[in-house]
mmCIF file of C-alpha atoms in Angstrom:
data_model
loop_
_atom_site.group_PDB
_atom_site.id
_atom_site.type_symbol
_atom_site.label_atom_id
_atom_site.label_comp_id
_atom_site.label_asym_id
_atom_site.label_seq_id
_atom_site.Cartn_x
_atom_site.Cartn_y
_atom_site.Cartn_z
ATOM 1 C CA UNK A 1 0.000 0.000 0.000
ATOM 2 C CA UNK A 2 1.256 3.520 -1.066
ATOM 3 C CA UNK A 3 2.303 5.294 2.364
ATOM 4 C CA UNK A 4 -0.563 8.236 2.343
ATOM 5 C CA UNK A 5 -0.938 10.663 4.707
ATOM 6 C CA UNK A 6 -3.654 12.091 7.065
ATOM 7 C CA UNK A 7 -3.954 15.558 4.603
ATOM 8 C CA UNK A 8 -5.010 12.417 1.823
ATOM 9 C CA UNK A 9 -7.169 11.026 3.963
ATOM 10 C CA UNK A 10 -9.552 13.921 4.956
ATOM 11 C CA UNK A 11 -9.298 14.858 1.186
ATOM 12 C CA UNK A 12 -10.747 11.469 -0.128
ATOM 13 C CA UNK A 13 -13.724 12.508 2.570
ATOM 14 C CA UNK A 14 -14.138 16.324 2.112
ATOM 15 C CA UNK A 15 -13.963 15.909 -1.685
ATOM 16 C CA UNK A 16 -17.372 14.146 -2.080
ATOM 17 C CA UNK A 17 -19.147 15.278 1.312
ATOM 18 C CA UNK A 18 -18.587 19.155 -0.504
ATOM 19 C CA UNK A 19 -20.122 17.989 -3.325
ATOM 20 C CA UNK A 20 -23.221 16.405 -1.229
ATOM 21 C CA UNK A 21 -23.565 19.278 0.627
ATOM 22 C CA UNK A 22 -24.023 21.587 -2.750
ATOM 23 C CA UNK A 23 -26.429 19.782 -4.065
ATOM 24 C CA UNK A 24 -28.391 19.108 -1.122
ATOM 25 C CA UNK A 25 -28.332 23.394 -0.853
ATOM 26 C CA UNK A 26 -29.262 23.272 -4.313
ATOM 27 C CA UNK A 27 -32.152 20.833 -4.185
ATOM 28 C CA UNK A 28 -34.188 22.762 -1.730
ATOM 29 C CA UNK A 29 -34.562 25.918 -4.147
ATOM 30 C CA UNK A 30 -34.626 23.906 -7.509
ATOM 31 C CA UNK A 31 -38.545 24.392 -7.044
ATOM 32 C CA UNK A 32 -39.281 27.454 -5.199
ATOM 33 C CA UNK A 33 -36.839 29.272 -6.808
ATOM 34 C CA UNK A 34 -38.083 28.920 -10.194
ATOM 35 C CA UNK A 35 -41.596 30.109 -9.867
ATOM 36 C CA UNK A 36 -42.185 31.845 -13.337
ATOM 37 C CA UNK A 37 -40.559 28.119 -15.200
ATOM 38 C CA UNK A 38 -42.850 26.245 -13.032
ATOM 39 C CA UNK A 39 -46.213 28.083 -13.963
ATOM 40 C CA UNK A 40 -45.091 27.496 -17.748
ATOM 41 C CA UNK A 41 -46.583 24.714 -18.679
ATOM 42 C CA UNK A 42 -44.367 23.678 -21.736
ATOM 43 C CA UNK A 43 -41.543 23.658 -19.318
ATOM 44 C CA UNK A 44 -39.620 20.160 -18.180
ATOM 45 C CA UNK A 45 -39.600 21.165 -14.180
ATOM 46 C CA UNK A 46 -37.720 17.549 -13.954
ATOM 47 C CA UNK A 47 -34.837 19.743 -15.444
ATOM 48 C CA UNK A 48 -33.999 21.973 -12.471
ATOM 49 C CA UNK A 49 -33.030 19.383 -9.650
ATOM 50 C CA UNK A 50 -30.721 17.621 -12.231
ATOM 51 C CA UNK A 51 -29.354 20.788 -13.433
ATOM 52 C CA UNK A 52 -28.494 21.619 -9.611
ATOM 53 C CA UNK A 53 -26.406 18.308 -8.960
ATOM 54 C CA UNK A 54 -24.672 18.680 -12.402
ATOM 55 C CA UNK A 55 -23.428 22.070 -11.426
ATOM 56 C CA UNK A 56 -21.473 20.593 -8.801
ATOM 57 C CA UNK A 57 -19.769 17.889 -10.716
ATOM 58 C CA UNK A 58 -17.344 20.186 -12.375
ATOM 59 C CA UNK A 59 -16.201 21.581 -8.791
ATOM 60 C CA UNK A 60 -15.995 17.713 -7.924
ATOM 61 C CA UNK A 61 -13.911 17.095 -11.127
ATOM 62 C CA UNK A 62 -11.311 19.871 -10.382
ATOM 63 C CA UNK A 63 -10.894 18.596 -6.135
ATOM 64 C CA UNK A 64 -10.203 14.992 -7.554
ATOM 65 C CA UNK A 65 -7.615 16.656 -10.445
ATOM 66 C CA UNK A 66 -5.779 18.225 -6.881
ATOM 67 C CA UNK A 67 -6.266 15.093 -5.190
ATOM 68 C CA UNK A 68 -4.295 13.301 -8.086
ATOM 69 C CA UNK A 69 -1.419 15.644 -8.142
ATOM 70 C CA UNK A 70 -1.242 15.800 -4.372
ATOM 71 C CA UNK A 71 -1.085 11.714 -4.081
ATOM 72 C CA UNK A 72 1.468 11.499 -6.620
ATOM 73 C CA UNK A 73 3.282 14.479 -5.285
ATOM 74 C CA UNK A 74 3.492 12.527 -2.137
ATOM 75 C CA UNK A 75 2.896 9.334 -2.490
ATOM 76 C CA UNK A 76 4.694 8.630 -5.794
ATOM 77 C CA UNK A 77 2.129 6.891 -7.466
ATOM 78 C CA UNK A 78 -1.624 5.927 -7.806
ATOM 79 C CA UNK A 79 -3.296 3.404 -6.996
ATOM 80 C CA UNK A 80 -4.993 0.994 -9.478
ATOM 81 C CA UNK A 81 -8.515 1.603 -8.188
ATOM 82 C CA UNK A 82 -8.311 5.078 -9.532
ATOM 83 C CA UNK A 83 -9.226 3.773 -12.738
ATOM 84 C CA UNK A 84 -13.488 3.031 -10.979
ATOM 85 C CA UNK A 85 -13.467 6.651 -9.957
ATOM 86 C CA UNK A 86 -15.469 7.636 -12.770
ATOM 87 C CA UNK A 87 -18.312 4.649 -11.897
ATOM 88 C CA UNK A 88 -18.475 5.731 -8.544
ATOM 89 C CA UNK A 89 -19.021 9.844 -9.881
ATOM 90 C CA UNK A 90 -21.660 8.554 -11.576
ATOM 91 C CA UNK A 91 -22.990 6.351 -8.753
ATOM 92 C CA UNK A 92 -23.157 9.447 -6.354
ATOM 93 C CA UNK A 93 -24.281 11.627 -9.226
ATOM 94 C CA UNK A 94 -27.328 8.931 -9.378
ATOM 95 C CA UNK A 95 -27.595 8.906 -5.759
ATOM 96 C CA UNK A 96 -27.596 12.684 -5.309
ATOM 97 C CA UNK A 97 -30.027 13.079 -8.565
ATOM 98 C CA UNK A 98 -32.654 10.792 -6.317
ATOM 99 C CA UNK A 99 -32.646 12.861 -3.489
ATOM 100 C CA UNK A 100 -32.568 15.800 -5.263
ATOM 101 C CA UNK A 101 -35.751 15.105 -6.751
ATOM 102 C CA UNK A 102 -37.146 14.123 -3.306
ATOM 103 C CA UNK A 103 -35.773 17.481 -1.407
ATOM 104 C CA UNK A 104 -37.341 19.173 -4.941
ATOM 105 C CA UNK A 105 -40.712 18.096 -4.824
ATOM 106 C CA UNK A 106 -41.547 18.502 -1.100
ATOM 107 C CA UNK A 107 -39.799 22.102 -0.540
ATOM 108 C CA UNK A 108 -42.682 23.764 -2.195
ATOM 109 C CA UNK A 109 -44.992 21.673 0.586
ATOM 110 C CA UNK A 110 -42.516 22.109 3.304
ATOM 111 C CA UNK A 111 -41.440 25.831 3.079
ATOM 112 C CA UNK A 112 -39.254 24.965 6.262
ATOM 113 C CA UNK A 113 -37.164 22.216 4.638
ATOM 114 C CA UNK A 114 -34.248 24.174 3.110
ATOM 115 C CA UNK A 115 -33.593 25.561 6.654
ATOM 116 C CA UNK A 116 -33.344 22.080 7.923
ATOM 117 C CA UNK A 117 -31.238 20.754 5.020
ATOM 118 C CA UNK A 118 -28.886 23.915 5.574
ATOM 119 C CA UNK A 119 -28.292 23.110 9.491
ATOM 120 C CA UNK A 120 -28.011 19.457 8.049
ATOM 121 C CA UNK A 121 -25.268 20.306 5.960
ATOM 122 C CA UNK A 122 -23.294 22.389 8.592
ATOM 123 C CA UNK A 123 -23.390 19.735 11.509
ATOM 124 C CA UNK A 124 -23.486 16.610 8.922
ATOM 125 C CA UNK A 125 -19.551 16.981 8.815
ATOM 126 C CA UNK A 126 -19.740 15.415 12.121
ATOM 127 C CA UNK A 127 -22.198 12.666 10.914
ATOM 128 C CA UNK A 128 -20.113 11.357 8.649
ATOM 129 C CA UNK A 129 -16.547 9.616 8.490
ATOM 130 C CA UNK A 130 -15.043 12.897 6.964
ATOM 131 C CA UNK A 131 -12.314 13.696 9.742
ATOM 132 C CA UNK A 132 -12.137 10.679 11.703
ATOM 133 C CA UNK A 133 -12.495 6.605 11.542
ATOM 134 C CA UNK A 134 -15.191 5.128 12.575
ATOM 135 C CA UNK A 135 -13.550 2.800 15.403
ATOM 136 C CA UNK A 136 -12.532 6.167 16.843
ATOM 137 C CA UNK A 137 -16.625 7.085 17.763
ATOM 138 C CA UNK A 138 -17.975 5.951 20.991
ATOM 139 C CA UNK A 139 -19.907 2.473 20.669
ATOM 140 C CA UNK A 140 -22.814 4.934 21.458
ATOM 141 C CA UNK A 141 -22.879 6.993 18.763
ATOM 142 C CA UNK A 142 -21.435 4.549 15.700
ATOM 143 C CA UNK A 143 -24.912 3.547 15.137
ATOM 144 C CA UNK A 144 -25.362 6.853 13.635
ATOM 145 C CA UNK A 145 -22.599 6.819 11.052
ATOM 146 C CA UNK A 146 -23.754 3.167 9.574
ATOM 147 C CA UNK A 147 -27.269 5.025 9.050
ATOM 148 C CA UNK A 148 -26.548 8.250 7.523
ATOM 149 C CA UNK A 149 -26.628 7.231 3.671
ATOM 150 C CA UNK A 150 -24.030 10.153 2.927
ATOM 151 C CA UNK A 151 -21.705 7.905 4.733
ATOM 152 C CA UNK A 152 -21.158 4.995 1.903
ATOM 153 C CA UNK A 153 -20.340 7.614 -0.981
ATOM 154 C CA UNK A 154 -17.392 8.918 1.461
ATOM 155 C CA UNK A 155 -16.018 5.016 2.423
ATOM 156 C CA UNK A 156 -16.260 4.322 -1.467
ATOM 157 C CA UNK A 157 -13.946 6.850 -2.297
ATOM 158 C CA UNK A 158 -11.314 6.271 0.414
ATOM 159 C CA UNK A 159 -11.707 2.582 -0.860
ATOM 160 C CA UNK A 160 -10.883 3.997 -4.527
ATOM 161 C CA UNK A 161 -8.032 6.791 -3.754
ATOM 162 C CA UNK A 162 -7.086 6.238 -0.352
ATOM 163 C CA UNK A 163 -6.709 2.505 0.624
ATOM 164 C CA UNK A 164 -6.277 1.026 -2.852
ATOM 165 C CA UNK A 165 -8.395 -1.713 -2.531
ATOM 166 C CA UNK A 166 -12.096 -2.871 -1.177
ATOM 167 C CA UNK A 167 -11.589 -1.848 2.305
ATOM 168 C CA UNK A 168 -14.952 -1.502 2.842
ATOM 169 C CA UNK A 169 -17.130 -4.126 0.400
ATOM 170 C CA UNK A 170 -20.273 -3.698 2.204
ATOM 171 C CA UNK A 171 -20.346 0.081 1.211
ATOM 172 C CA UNK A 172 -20.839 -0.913 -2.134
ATOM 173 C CA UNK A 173 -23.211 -2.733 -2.369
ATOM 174 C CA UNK A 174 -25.115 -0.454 0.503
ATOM 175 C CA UNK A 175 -24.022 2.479 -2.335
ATOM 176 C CA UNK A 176 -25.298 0.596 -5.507
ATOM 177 C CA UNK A 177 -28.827 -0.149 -3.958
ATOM 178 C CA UNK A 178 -29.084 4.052 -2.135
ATOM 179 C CA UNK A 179 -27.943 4.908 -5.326
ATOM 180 C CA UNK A 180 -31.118 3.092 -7.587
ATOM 181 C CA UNK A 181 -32.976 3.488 -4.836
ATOM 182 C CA UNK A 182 -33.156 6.977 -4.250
ATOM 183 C CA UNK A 183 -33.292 7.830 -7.835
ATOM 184 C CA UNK A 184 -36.598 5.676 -8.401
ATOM 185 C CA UNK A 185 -38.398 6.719 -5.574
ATOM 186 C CA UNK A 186 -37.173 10.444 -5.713
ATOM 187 C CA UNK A 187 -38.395 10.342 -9.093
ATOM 188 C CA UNK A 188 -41.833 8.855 -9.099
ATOM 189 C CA UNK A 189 -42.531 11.459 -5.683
ATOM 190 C CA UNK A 190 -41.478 14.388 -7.953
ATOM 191 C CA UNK A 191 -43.571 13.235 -10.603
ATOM 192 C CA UNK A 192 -46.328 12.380 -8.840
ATOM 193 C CA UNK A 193 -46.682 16.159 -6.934
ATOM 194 C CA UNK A 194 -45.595 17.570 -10.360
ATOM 195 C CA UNK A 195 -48.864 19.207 -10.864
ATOM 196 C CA UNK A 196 -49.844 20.836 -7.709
ATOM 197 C CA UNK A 197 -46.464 22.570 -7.638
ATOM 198 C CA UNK A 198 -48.289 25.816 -9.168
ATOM 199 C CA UNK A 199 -50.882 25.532 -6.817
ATOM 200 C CA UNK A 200 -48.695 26.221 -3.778
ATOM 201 C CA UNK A 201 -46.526 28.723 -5.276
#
């Protein structure tokens, strides 16, 4: 295993917990915030939460570009598993599309969502294995990391440019099923309230 260091680590965490946190910012005001396109009927509203979790995959793109020249600037080399790092983009672009969708189509309902979603996304550092491992949580409070779902994009990644190899298989497969999940049910909700979006606007 290449010898990386702590500054790699919390990179291979913070790189795709920023991203996450834009879109979920995003997703709350993909609705609301486009009033006059929603009350035009010819318009695809479907458009606006996926247009939100695109914008952040270019930020994404450039992070893992200065992840790549810090590894090899200190680590000499890549690993092998950075070759899967665009499968995994598009798993969490998937993922984040899903719940986009869902955050989308209840914000108009739930005028008080984006304000939860935004105190989410400053404490939700702390909810996930950004900064620290999880053996190093109280027994107490690990429960808490295995449920947040934001958790299994983050251990998929250090699997990919971190460790070098499946350090955590489970994650996978728990990433793979959030990831069709969220995007089916996210989808069908957003569909289905679709039309009463002008109503409460």
């Amino acid at each position: 295993a290449l010898p990386l260091d702590y500054t790699a680590y919390i990179l291979t965490g913070m790189i795709p917990w920023l991203a996450i946190n834009e879109s979920l910012a995003k997703s709350c005001t993909a609705i609301t915030g486009n009033t006059n396109l929603v009350k035009q009927v010819v318009f695809p509203l479907e458009v606006l939460p996926v247009k939100g979790v695109l914008a952040t995959l270019f930020p994404q793109l450039i992070c893992l570009a200065i992840l790549v020249i810090y590894v090899l600037a200190t680590g000499g080399g890549l690993h092998w598993t950075y070759v899967f790092l665009p499968v995994l983009v598009a798993l969490q672009l998937l993922m984040m599309v899903g719940i986009s969708f869902l955050l989308a189509a209840l914000s108009p309902f739930f005028r008080d969502l984006k304000d939860f979603v935004q105190v989410y996304c400053v404490i939700g550092i702390y909810l996930v294995p950004v900064v620290y491992l999880p053996n190093m949580v109280p027994n107490i409070f690990r429960p808490f990391v295995y449920v947040n779902p934001f958790s299994y994009p983050i251990w998929c990644f250090r699997d990919l440019c971190y460790y070098g190899r499946l350090e955590h298989p489970w994650a996978w497969v728990v990433m793979i099923a959030l990831s069709i999940g969220s995007y089916t049910a996210g989808y069908r909700l957003f569909m289905r309230l679709k039309p009463y979006f002008g109503n409460v606007l």
